[in-house]
């Protein structure tokens, strides 16, 4: 499982606001990711807002807008399931490149919670649901807030 060896981050996010941008596709998975992200923001004491977008590609432009508005941290959540066409590769590469550009161009941490999976079961295993093995929504918030705090300290 990809989560083996992940750090246990305890983040004091008081005074920070995290913008959670989440896709509407794959409702069960996305609800789990969003709930995990919200739980992590609350546990850290951070303010948060959830904005829902159509798919896994759309968080890039919303993240860009939020970075320009001065967001402390951004988390992008989505699911792309491998299909029979190259569409999977295009969406994954474009979303990854777009979110990376936002982070670097604006020096704003972007928590990467875009699940790129072979099948829906792999997504469910990472969605932070009761039977899930991992909680990628929570991990993305913890990573983004941790990085925001580091940037403030540097």
Coordinates of N, CA and C in Angstrom, one line a residue, residues 95-145:
X95 N -3.6 17.9 -14.6 CA -3.9 18.3 -13.3 C -2.7 18.4 -12.4
X96 N -1.8 17.4 -12.5 CA -0.6 17.4 -11.7 C 0.3 18.6 -12.1
X97 N 0.5 18.8 -13.4 CA 1.3 20.0 -13.8 C 0.7 21.3 -13.4
X98 N -0.6 21.4 -13.5 CA -1.3 22.6 -13.2 C -1.2 23.0 -11.7
X99 N -1.4 22.0 -10.9 CA -1.3 22.2 -9.4 C 0.1 22.5 -9.0
X100 N 1.1 21.8 -9.6 CA 2.5 22.1 -9.3 C 2.8 23.5 -9.7
X101 N 2.3 24.0 -10.9 CA 2.6 25.4 -11.3 C 2.0 26.4 -10.3
X102 N 0.8 26.1 -9.8 CA 0.2 27.0 -8.8 C 1.1 27.1 -7.6
X103 N 1.5 25.9 -7.1 CA 2.3 25.9 -5.8 C 3.6 26.7 -6.1
X104 N 4.3 26.4 -7.1 CA 5.6 27.1 -7.4 C 5.4 28.5 -7.7
X105 N 4.5 28.9 -8.6 CA 4.4 30.3 -9.0 C 3.9 31.2 -8.0
X106 N 3.2 30.7 -7.0 CA 2.6 31.5 -5.9 C 3.2 31.2 -4.5
X107 N 4.1 30.3 -4.4 CA 4.7 29.8 -3.1 C 3.5 29.6 -2.1
X108 N 2.5 28.9 -2.6 CA 1.4 28.5 -1.8 C 1.3 27.0 -1.8
X109 N 1.3 26.3 -0.6 CA 1.3 24.9 -0.6 C 0.0 24.4 -1.2
X110 N 0.1 23.4 -2.0 CA -1.1 22.7 -2.6 C -1.0 21.2 -2.2
X111 N -1.9 20.8 -1.3 CA -2.0 19.4 -0.9 C -2.6 18.6 -2.1
X112 N -1.9 17.6 -2.5 CA -2.3 16.8 -3.6 C -3.1 15.6 -3.2
X113 N -4.4 15.8 -3.3 CA -5.3 14.7 -3.0 C -6.1 14.2 -4.2
X114 N -5.4 14.2 -5.3 CA -6.0 13.6 -6.6 C -5.6 12.2 -6.7
X115 N -6.6 11.3 -6.5 CA -6.3 9.9 -6.6 C -6.3 9.5 -8.1
X116 N -5.2 8.8 -8.5 CA -5.1 8.3 -9.8 C -5.0 6.8 -9.7
X117 N -6.0 6.1 -10.0 CA -6.2 4.7 -9.7 C -6.5 3.9 -10.9
X118 N -6.3 2.6 -10.7 CA -6.7 1.6 -11.8 C -8.1 1.2 -11.7
X119 N -8.7 1.3 -10.5 CA -10.2 0.9 -10.4 C -10.8 1.6 -9.2
X120 N -12.1 1.6 -9.1 CA -12.8 2.3 -8.0 C -12.4 1.7 -6.7
X121 N -12.1 0.5 -6.6 CA -11.8 -0.1 -5.3 C -10.5 0.5 -4.7
X122 N -9.5 0.8 -5.6 CA -8.3 1.4 -5.1 C -8.7 2.8 -4.6
X123 N -9.6 3.5 -5.2 CA -10.0 4.8 -4.7 C -10.7 4.7 -3.3
X124 N -11.6 3.7 -3.2 CA -12.3 3.5 -1.9 C -11.3 3.2 -0.8
X125 N -10.2 2.4 -1.2 CA -9.2 2.1 -0.2 C -8.5 3.3 0.4
X126 N -8.5 4.4 -0.3 CA -7.8 5.6 0.0 C -8.7 6.8 0.4
X127 N -10.0 6.5 0.5 CA -10.9 7.6 0.6 C -11.2 8.0 2.1
X128 N -10.7 7.4 3.1 CA -10.9 7.7 4.4 C -12.3 7.3 4.9
X129 N -12.9 6.3 4.3 CA -14.1 5.8 4.7 C -13.9 4.7 5.8
X130 N -15.0 4.3 6.4 CA -14.8 3.4 7.6 C -14.0 2.1 7.2
X131 N -14.1 1.6 6.0 CA -13.4 0.4 5.7 C -12.1 0.7 4.9
X132 N -11.7 2.0 4.7 CA -10.6 2.4 3.9 C -9.3 2.1 4.7
X133 N -8.2 1.9 3.9 CA -6.9 1.6 4.5 C -6.2 3.0 4.7
X134 N -6.6 4.0 4.0 CA -5.9 5.3 4.0 C -6.9 6.4 4.0
X135 N -6.5 7.6 4.4 CA -7.3 8.8 4.3 C -6.5 9.9 3.6
X136 N -6.6 9.9 2.3 CA -5.8 10.8 1.5 C -6.3 12.2 1.6
X137 N -7.6 12.4 1.9 CA -8.1 13.8 2.1 C -7.4 14.4 3.3
X138 N -7.4 13.7 4.4 CA -6.8 14.2 5.7 C -5.3 14.4 5.4
X139 N -4.6 13.5 4.8 CA -3.2 13.6 4.5 C -2.9 14.8 3.7
X140 N -3.7 15.1 2.7 CA -3.4 16.3 1.9 C -3.6 17.6 2.7
X141 N -4.5 17.7 3.6 CA -4.7 18.9 4.4 C -3.5 19.0 5.4
X142 N -3.1 17.9 6.0 CA -2.0 17.9 6.9 C -0.7 18.4 6.2
X143 N -0.5 17.9 5.0 CA 0.7 18.2 4.3 C 0.7 19.7 3.9
X144 N -0.4 20.2 3.4 CA -0.5 21.6 3.0 C -0.4 22.5 4.2
X145 N -1.0 22.2 5.3 CA -0.9 23.1 6.5 C 0.5 23.1 7.1

